[in-house]
């Protein structure tokens, strides 16, 4: 049972779109990620997902609107809702997700991270 | 589906030891709280609990050690582990908890918040 310093964890890697696990509680993982550029349209059929912006700006695109998140803001995306994260410049985020959540949701391609790394 | 600004939510109240719900995903609530002084020894028999310090310093006391959390640090307390949060000066925290979690765990007294408020 050790404390976690979120900034220190983010300093351990530099790649984009590769969430790392930094904690687990109940049926959820706490992850951090660096995001830059466009991800891909996807949905999580059975899991809600939370994006919490630590540093930078993240746009979550939906089919009917965009939501812009800045430092200290979060958005919870309900299960089943199609979305695409976009970051013009690098953004650092914390993710709260069910342990079963796959980063690309209902899509499987070269950006899918089947087993996120613990750091 | 609206974004949440965590600092704005914290500005909506000033009382201590009264967690407010600011989001829900899957089987969890996201809460914020202002803590000051000593809480009480308690445990959550079936739920892990996460304390994430936004601003200030929080000490989580265990029977065999203390863990000191500063800005940007979190600790996940496994179910069943007795603990007592203490803050010398006011600290602002985000909590991630199972929806079933009661703030005072296995203790019920005047500090128990049966139904936390949504803000």
GROMACS .gro file of N, CA and C in nm, chain A:
model
  357
    1UNK      N    1   0.085  -0.120   0.000
    1UNK     CA    2   0.000   0.000   0.000
    1UNK      C    3   0.089   0.124   0.000
    2UNK      N    4   0.133   0.166  -0.119
    2UNK     CA    5   0.220   0.283  -0.131
    2UNK      C    6   0.144   0.397  -0.199
    3UNK      N    7   0.180   0.519  -0.163
    3UNK     CA    8   0.117   0.632  -0.229
    3UNK      C    9   0.171   0.644  -0.371
    4UNK      N   10   0.095   0.712  -0.455
    4UNK     CA   11   0.133   0.732  -0.595
    4UNK      C   12   0.138   0.881  -0.623
    5UNK      N   13   0.251   0.925  -0.680
    5UNK     CA   14   0.262   1.063  -0.725
    5UNK      C   15   0.237   1.063  -0.876
    6UNK      N   16   0.128   1.125  -0.916
    6UNK     CA   17   0.081   1.113  -1.054
    6UNK      C   18   0.181   1.174  -1.153
    7UNK      N   19   0.237   1.291  -1.120
    7UNK     CA   20   0.336   1.353  -1.210
    7UNK      C   21   0.458   1.265  -1.228
    8UNK      N   22   0.503   1.204  -1.119
    8UNK     CA   23   0.620   1.114  -1.129
    8UNK      C   24   0.591   0.999  -1.224
    9UNK      N   25   0.471   0.945  -1.214
    9UNK     CA   26   0.435   0.834  -1.303
    9UNK      C   27   0.437   0.880  -1.449
   10UNK      N   28   0.388   1.000  -1.474
   10UNK     CA   29   0.386   1.049  -1.613
   10UNK      C   30   0.526   1.072  -1.669
   11UNK      N   31   0.620   1.099  -1.580
   11UNK     CA   32   0.758   1.121  -1.627
   11UNK      C   33   0.826   0.990  -1.670
   12UNK      N   34   0.764   0.877  -1.640
   12UNK     CA   35   0.826   0.748  -1.671
   12UNK      C   36   0.809   0.705  -1.817
   13UNK      N   37   0.730   0.778  -1.894
   13UNK     CA   38   0.712   0.739  -2.034
   13UNK      C   39   0.680   0.864  -2.116
   14UNK      N   40   0.697   0.851  -2.247
   14UNK     CA   41   0.673   0.967  -2.333
   14UNK      C   42   0.580   0.936  -2.450
   15UNK      N   43   0.551   0.810  -2.475
   15UNK     CA   44   0.471   0.776  -2.593
   15UNK      C   45   0.325   0.817  -2.577
   16UNK      N   46   0.263   0.841  -2.692
   16UNK     CA   47   0.123   0.884  -2.693
   16UNK      C   48   0.027   0.765  -2.711
   17UNK      N   49  -0.096   0.785  -2.658
   17UNK     CA   50  -0.203   0.687  -2.678
   17UNK      C   51  -0.169   0.549  -2.623
   18UNK      N   52  -0.094   0.548  -2.513
   18UNK     CA   53  -0.057   0.421  -2.452
   18UNK      C   54  -0.080   0.429  -2.301
   19UNK      N   55  -0.204   0.411  -2.258
   19UNK     CA   56  -0.237   0.428  -2.116
   19UNK      C   57  -0.161   0.329  -2.029
   20UNK      N   58  -0.117   0.377  -1.915
   20UNK     CA   59  -0.044   0.294  -1.818
   20UNK      C   60  -0.127   0.286  -1.690
   21UNK      N   61  -0.127   0.172  -1.629
   21UNK     CA   62  -0.203   0.153  -1.504
   21UNK      C   63  -0.119   0.202  -1.385
   22UNK      N   64  -0.179   0.285  -1.302
   22UNK     CA   65  -0.106   0.332  -1.182
   22UNK      C   66  -0.180   0.298  -1.053
   23UNK      N   67  -0.296   0.236  -1.064
   23UNK     CA   68  -0.368   0.197  -0.944
   23UNK      C   69  -0.489   0.113  -0.978
   24UNK      N   70  -0.538   0.039  -0.880
   24UNK     CA   71  -0.662  -0.036  -0.899
   24UNK      C   72  -0.743  -0.031  -0.772
   25UNK      N   73  -0.872  -0.017  -0.789
   25UNK     CA   74  -0.961  -0.027  -0.673
   25UNK      C   75  -1.093  -0.084  -0.719
   26UNK      N   76  -1.147  -0.171  -0.637
   26UNK     CA   77  -1.272  -0.238  -0.672
   26UNK      C   78  -1.258  -0.295  -0.813
   27UNK      N   79  -1.349  -0.263  -0.903
   27UNK     CA   80  -1.340  -0.321  -1.038
   27UNK      C   81  -1.281  -0.222  -1.138
   28UNK      N   82  -1.207  -0.121  -1.088
   28UNK     CA   83  -1.156  -0.016  -1.177
   28UNK      C   84  -1.003  -0.008  -1.177
   29UNK      N   85  -0.952   0.042  -1.289
   29UNK     CA   86  -0.812   0.082  -1.296
   29UNK      C   87  -0.804   0.234  -1.301
   30UNK      N   88  -0.699   0.287  -1.238
   30UNK     CA   89  -0.661   0.427  -1.255
   30UNK      C   90  -0.543   0.424  -1.352
   31UNK      N   91  -0.553   0.502  -1.459
   31UNK     CA   92  -0.447   0.503  -1.559
   31UNK      C   93  -0.403   0.647  -1.586
   32UNK      N   94  -0.283   0.662  -1.639
   32UNK     CA   95  -0.241   0.792  -1.694
   32UNK      C   96  -0.200   0.770  -1.838
   33UNK      N   97  -0.213   0.877  -1.917
   33UNK     CA   98  -0.174   0.869  -2.057
   33UNK      C   99  -0.133   1.006  -2.106
   34UNK      N  100  -0.048   1.005  -2.208
   34UNK     CA  101  -0.016   1.127  -2.285
   34UNK      C  102  -0.085   1.112  -2.420
   35UNK      N  103  -0.161   1.212  -2.457
   35UNK     CA  104  -0.237   1.205  -2.582
   35UNK      C  105  -0.194   1.320  -2.673
   36UNK      N  106  -0.181   1.291  -2.801
   36UNK     CA  107  -0.152   1.397  -2.898
   36UNK      C  108  -0.201   1.353  -3.035
   37UNK      N  109  -0.274   1.443  -3.102
   37UNK     CA  110  -0.329   1.411  -3.233
   37UNK      C  111  -0.468   1.352  -3.221
   38UNK      N  112  -0.512   1.287  -3.327
   38UNK     CA  113  -0.645   1.226  -3.329
   38UNK      C  114  -0.637   1.081  -3.289
   39UNK      N  115  -0.734   1.034  -3.212
   39UNK     CA  116  -0.741   0.891  -3.184
   39UNK      C  117  -0.832   0.830  -3.290
   40UNK      N  118  -0.936   0.762  -3.252
   40UNK     CA  119  -1.026   0.703  -3.351
   40UNK      C  120  -1.165   0.696  -3.290
   41UNK      N  121  -1.263   0.694  -3.376
   41UNK     CA  122  -1.401   0.681  -3.329
   41UNK      C  123  -1.421   0.542  -3.272
   42UNK      N  124  -1.476   0.536  -3.151
   42UNK     CA  125  -1.504   0.406  -3.091
   42UNK      C  126  -1.605   0.424  -2.978
   43UNK      N  127  -1.654   0.313  -2.931
   43UNK     CA  128  -1.745   0.316  -2.815
   43UNK      C  129  -1.713   0.197  -2.725
   44UNK      N  130  -1.750   0.211  -2.599
   44UNK     CA  131  -1.736   0.100  -2.503
   44UNK      C  132  -1.878   0.054  -2.471
   45UNK      N  133  -1.911  -0.064  -2.519
   45UNK     CA  134  -2.052  -0.107  -2.512
   45UNK      C  135  -2.106  -0.117  -2.370
   46UNK      N  136  -2.021  -0.159  -2.276
   46UNK     CA  137  -2.074  -0.188  -2.143
   46UNK      C  138  -2.007  -0.110  -2.030
   47UNK      N  139  -1.916  -0.016  -2.067
   47UNK     CA  140  -1.841   0.052  -1.961
   47UNK      C  141  -1.842   0.203  -1.978
   48UNK      N  142  -1.871   0.274  -1.870
   48UNK     CA  143  -1.849   0.419  -1.867
   48UNK      C  144  -1.699   0.444  -1.854
   49UNK      N  145  -1.656   0.563  -1.897
   49UNK     CA  146  -1.513   0.594  -1.897
   49UNK      C  147  -1.495   0.740  -1.856
   50UNK      N  148  -1.395   0.767  -1.773
   50UNK     CA  149  -1.371   0.904  -1.728
   50UNK      C  150  -1.236   0.955  -1.776
   51UNK      N  151  -1.238   1.073  -1.839
   51UNK     CA  152  -1.117   1.144  -1.880
   51UNK      C  153  -1.102   1.265  -1.789
   52UNK      N  154  -0.990   1.272  -1.718
   52UNK     CA  155  -0.963   1.385  -1.628
   52UNK      C  156  -0.834   1.451  -1.675
   53UNK      N  157  -0.842   1.576  -1.715
   53UNK     CA  158  -0.726   1.644  -1.772
   53UNK      C  159  -0.638   1.700  -1.660
   54UNK      N  160  -0.512   1.657  -1.660
   54UNK     CA  161  -0.415   1.705  -1.562
   54UNK      C  162  -0.343   1.827  -1.614
   55UNK      N  163  -0.308   1.825  -1.743
   55UNK     CA  164  -0.229   1.934  -1.800
   55UNK      C  165  -0.249   1.938  -1.951
   56UNK      N  166  -0.301   2.050  -1.999
   56UNK     CA  167  -0.321   2.064  -2.143
   56UNK      C  168  -0.469   2.074  -2.177
   57UNK      N  169  -0.497   2.050  -2.303
   57UNK     CA  170  -0.636   2.060  -2.349
   57UNK      C  171  -0.672   1.936  -2.430
   58UNK      N  172  -0.787   1.880  -2.398
   58UNK     CA  173  -0.836   1.762  -2.469
   58UNK      C  174  -0.974   1.792  -2.524
   59UNK      N  175  -0.993   1.760  -2.649
   59UNK     CA  176  -1.126   1.771  -2.708
   59UNK      C  177  -1.184   1.631  -2.722
   60UNK      N  178  -1.302   1.611  -2.668
   60UNK     CA  179  -1.371   1.484  -2.691
   60UNK      C  180  -1.479   1.511  -2.794
   61UNK      N  181  -1.463   1.451  -2.908
   61UNK     CA  182  -1.562   1.470  -3.014
   61UNK      C  183  -1.671   1.364  -3.003
   62UNK      N  184  -1.794   1.411  -3.018
   62UNK     CA  185  -1.910   1.322  -3.030
   62UNK      C  186  -1.971   1.347  -3.167
   63UNK      N  187  -2.064   1.263  -3.207
   63UNK     CA  188  -2.121   1.280  -3.339
   63UNK      C  189  -2.200   1.410  -3.352
   64UNK      N  190  -2.247   1.465  -3.237
   64UNK     CA  191  -2.330   1.586  -3.243
   64UNK      C  192  -2.268   1.706  -3.172
   65UNK      N  193  -2.151   1.691  -3.110
   65UNK     CA  194  -2.089   1.806  -3.042
   65UNK      C  195  -1.946   1.774  -3.003
   66UNK      N  196  -1.872   1.879  -2.965
   66UNK     CA  197  -1.738   1.862  -2.910
   66UNK      C  198  -1.742   1.910  -2.764
   67UNK      N  199  -1.667   1.845  -2.678
   67UNK     CA  200  -1.649   1.893  -2.541
   67UNK      C  201  -1.500   1.922  -2.521
   68UNK      N  202  -1.470   2.044  -2.477
   68UNK     CA  203  -1.330   2.086  -2.459
   68UNK      C  204  -1.295   2.082  -2.311
   69UNK      N  205  -1.195   2.006  -2.277
   69UNK     CA  206  -1.153   1.991  -2.137
   69UNK      C  207  -1.016   2.053  -2.116
   70UNK      N  208  -1.007   2.137  -2.012
   70UNK     CA  209  -0.879   2.197  -1.974
   70UNK      C  210  -0.835   2.142  -1.838
   71UNK      N  211  -0.720   2.188  -1.790
   71UNK     CA  212  -0.665   2.140  -1.661
   71UNK      C  213  -0.772   2.136  -1.552
   72UNK      N  214  -0.781   2.024  -1.485
   72UNK     CA  215  -0.873   2.014  -1.371
   72UNK      C  216  -1.017   1.988  -1.409
   73UNK      N  217  -1.040   1.953  -1.535
   73UNK     CA  218  -1.178   1.924  -1.579
   73UNK      C  219  -1.188   1.779  -1.622
   74UNK      N  220  -1.305   1.720  -1.597
   74UNK     CA  221  -1.324   1.583  -1.644
   74UNK      C  222  -1.458   1.565  -1.713
   75UNK      N  223  -1.465   1.456  -1.787
   75UNK     CA  224  -1.590   1.419  -1.854
   75UNK      C  225  -1.605   1.268  -1.839
   76UNK      N  226  -1.726   1.228  -1.806
   76UNK     CA  227  -1.756   1.085  -1.798
   76UNK      C  228  -1.839   1.049  -1.921
   77UNK      N  229  -1.789   0.957  -1.998
   77UNK     CA  230  -1.857   0.917  -2.122
   77UNK      C  231  -1.937   0.791  -2.093
   78UNK      N  232  -2.069   0.801  -2.105
   78UNK     CA  233  -2.151   0.684  -2.072
   78UNK      C  234  -2.127   0.570  -2.171
   79UNK      N  235  -2.144   0.451  -2.123
   79UNK     CA  236  -2.129   0.333  -2.209
   79UNK      C  237  -2.214   0.347  -2.334
   80UNK      N  238  -2.160   0.296  -2.443
   80UNK     CA  239  -2.236   0.294  -2.568
   80UNK      C  240  -2.227   0.419  -2.652
   81UNK      N  241  -2.169   0.527  -2.599
   81UNK     CA  242  -2.165   0.654  -2.671
   81UNK      C  243  -2.035   0.665  -2.752
   82UNK      N  244  -2.050   0.682  -2.881
   82UNK     CA  245  -1.935   0.690  -2.970
   82UNK      C  246  -1.861   0.822  -2.948
   83UNK      N  247  -1.730   0.816  -2.944
   83UNK     CA  248  -1.650   0.935  -2.917
   83UNK      C  249  -1.511   0.922  -2.979
   84UNK      N  250  -1.445   1.036  -2.992
   84UNK     CA  251  -1.306   1.037  -3.040
   84UNK      C  252  -1.230   1.146  -2.968
   85UNK      N  253  -1.128   1.111  -2.889
   85UNK     CA  254  -1.044   1.212  -2.825
   85UNK      C  255  -0.946   1.272  -2.926
   86UNK      N  256  -0.926   1.402  -2.915
   86UNK     CA  257  -0.834   1.474  -3.003
   86UNK      C  258  -0.757   1.576  -2.919
   87UNK      N  259  -0.625   1.584  -2.943
   87UNK     CA  260  -0.544   1.684  -2.873
   87UNK      C  261  -0.453   1.752  -2.974
   88UNK      N  262  -0.468   1.881  -2.990
   88UNK     CA  263  -0.380   1.953  -3.084
   88UNK      C  264  -0.236   1.948  -3.038
   89UNK      N  265  -0.218   1.974  -2.909
   89UNK     CA  266  -0.085   1.962  -2.848
   89UNK      C  267  -0.095   1.853  -2.741
   90UNK      N  268   0.019   1.807  -2.695
   90UNK     CA  269   0.016   1.697  -2.598
   90UNK      C  270  -0.064   1.734  -2.474
   91UNK      N  271  -0.145   1.641  -2.430
   91UNK     CA  272  -0.222   1.659  -2.306
   91UNK      C  273  -0.196   1.538  -2.216
   92UNK      N  274  -0.188   1.567  -2.086
   92UNK     CA  275  -0.169   1.460  -1.987
   92UNK      C  276  -0.302   1.435  -1.917
   93UNK      N  277  -0.344   1.310  -1.915
   93UNK     CA  278  -0.474   1.278  -1.858
   93UNK      C  279  -0.465   1.163  -1.758
   94UNK      N  280  -0.561   1.164  -1.668
   94UNK     CA  281  -0.587   1.048  -1.583
   94UNK      C  282  -0.716   0.986  -1.632
   95UNK      N  283  -0.717   0.854  -1.639
   95UNK     CA  284  -0.836   0.782  -1.684
   95UNK      C  285  -0.886   0.695  -1.571
   96UNK      N  286  -1.016   0.691  -1.555
   96UNK     CA  287  -1.075   0.595  -1.462
   96UNK      C  288  -1.168   0.507  -1.544
   97UNK      N  289  -1.138   0.379  -1.541
   97UNK     CA  290  -1.206   0.285  -1.630
   97UNK      C  291  -1.232   0.153  -1.559
   98UNK      N  292  -1.334   0.082  -1.606
   98UNK     CA  293  -1.352  -0.057  -1.561
   98UNK      C  294  -1.229  -0.137  -1.604
   99UNK      N  295  -1.194  -0.237  -1.526
   99UNK     CA  296  -1.076  -0.317  -1.560
   99UNK      C  297  -1.088  -0.384  -1.696
  100UNK      N  298  -1.209  -0.407  -1.738
  100UNK     CA  299  -1.234  -0.474  -1.866
  100UNK      C  300  -1.223  -0.382  -1.988
  101UNK      N  301  -1.207  -0.251  -1.966
  101UNK     CA  302  -1.211  -0.155  -2.077
  101UNK      C  303  -1.088  -0.164  -2.167
  102UNK      N  304  -1.113  -0.172  -2.297
  102UNK     CA  305  -1.008  -0.172  -2.398
  102UNK      C  306  -1.001  -0.030  -2.454
  103UNK      N  307  -0.880   0.023  -2.474
  103UNK     CA  308  -0.868   0.164  -2.514
  103UNK      C  309  -0.942   0.198  -2.643
  104UNK      N  310  -0.947   0.104  -2.738
  104UNK     CA  311  -1.013   0.132  -2.866
  104UNK      C  312  -1.156   0.078  -2.870
  105UNK      N  313  -1.208   0.035  -2.755
  105UNK     CA  314  -1.347  -0.005  -2.746
  105UNK      C  315  -1.384  -0.116  -2.843
  106UNK      N  316  -1.481  -0.084  -2.930
  106UNK     CA  317  -1.534  -0.185  -3.023
  106UNK      C  318  -1.448  -0.200  -3.149
  107UNK      N  319  -1.337  -0.128  -3.155
  107UNK     CA  320  -1.248  -0.136  -3.271
  107UNK      C  321  -1.119  -0.208  -3.226
  108UNK      N  322  -1.066  -0.290  -3.312
  108UNK     CA  323  -0.935  -0.349  -3.284
  108UNK      C  324  -0.844  -0.318  -3.402
  109UNK      N  325  -0.736  -0.246  -3.373
  109UNK     CA  326  -0.639  -0.217  -3.479
  109UNK      C  327  -0.500  -0.197  -3.416
  110UNK      N  328  -0.410  -0.132  -3.489
  110UNK     CA  329  -0.273  -0.121  -3.437
  110UNK      C  330  -0.262  -0.026  -3.318
  111UNK      N  331  -0.369   0.045  -3.285
  111UNK     CA  332  -0.366   0.133  -3.169
  111UNK      C  333  -0.425   0.066  -3.045
  112UNK      N  334  -0.474  -0.052  -3.062
  112UNK     CA  335  -0.530  -0.125  -2.949
  112UNK      C  336  -0.419  -0.170  -2.854
  113UNK      N  337  -0.438  -0.142  -2.726
  113UNK     CA  338  -0.343  -0.190  -2.624
  113UNK      C  339  -0.416  -0.298  -2.545
  114UNK      N  340  -0.383  -0.423  -2.576
  114UNK     CA  341  -0.457  -0.536  -2.517
  114UNK      C  342  -0.433  -0.546  -2.367
  115UNK      N  343  -0.306  -0.533  -2.328
  115UNK     CA  344  -0.273  -0.543  -2.186
  115UNK      C  345  -0.191  -0.422  -2.144
  116UNK      N  346  -0.256  -0.318  -2.094
  116UNK     CA  347  -0.181  -0.199  -2.053
  116UNK      C  348  -0.078  -0.235  -1.945
  117UNK      N  349   0.033  -0.165  -1.952
  117UNK     CA  350   0.143  -0.189  -1.859
  117UNK      C  351   0.115  -0.122  -1.724
  118UNK      N  352   0.155  -0.187  -1.618
  118UNK     CA  353   0.157  -0.124  -1.485
  118UNK      C  354   0.288  -0.046  -1.472
  119UNK      N  355   0.282   0.075  -1.426
  119UNK     CA  356   0.406   0.148  -1.399
  119UNK      C  357   0.406   0.196  -1.255
   0.00000   0.00000   0.00000
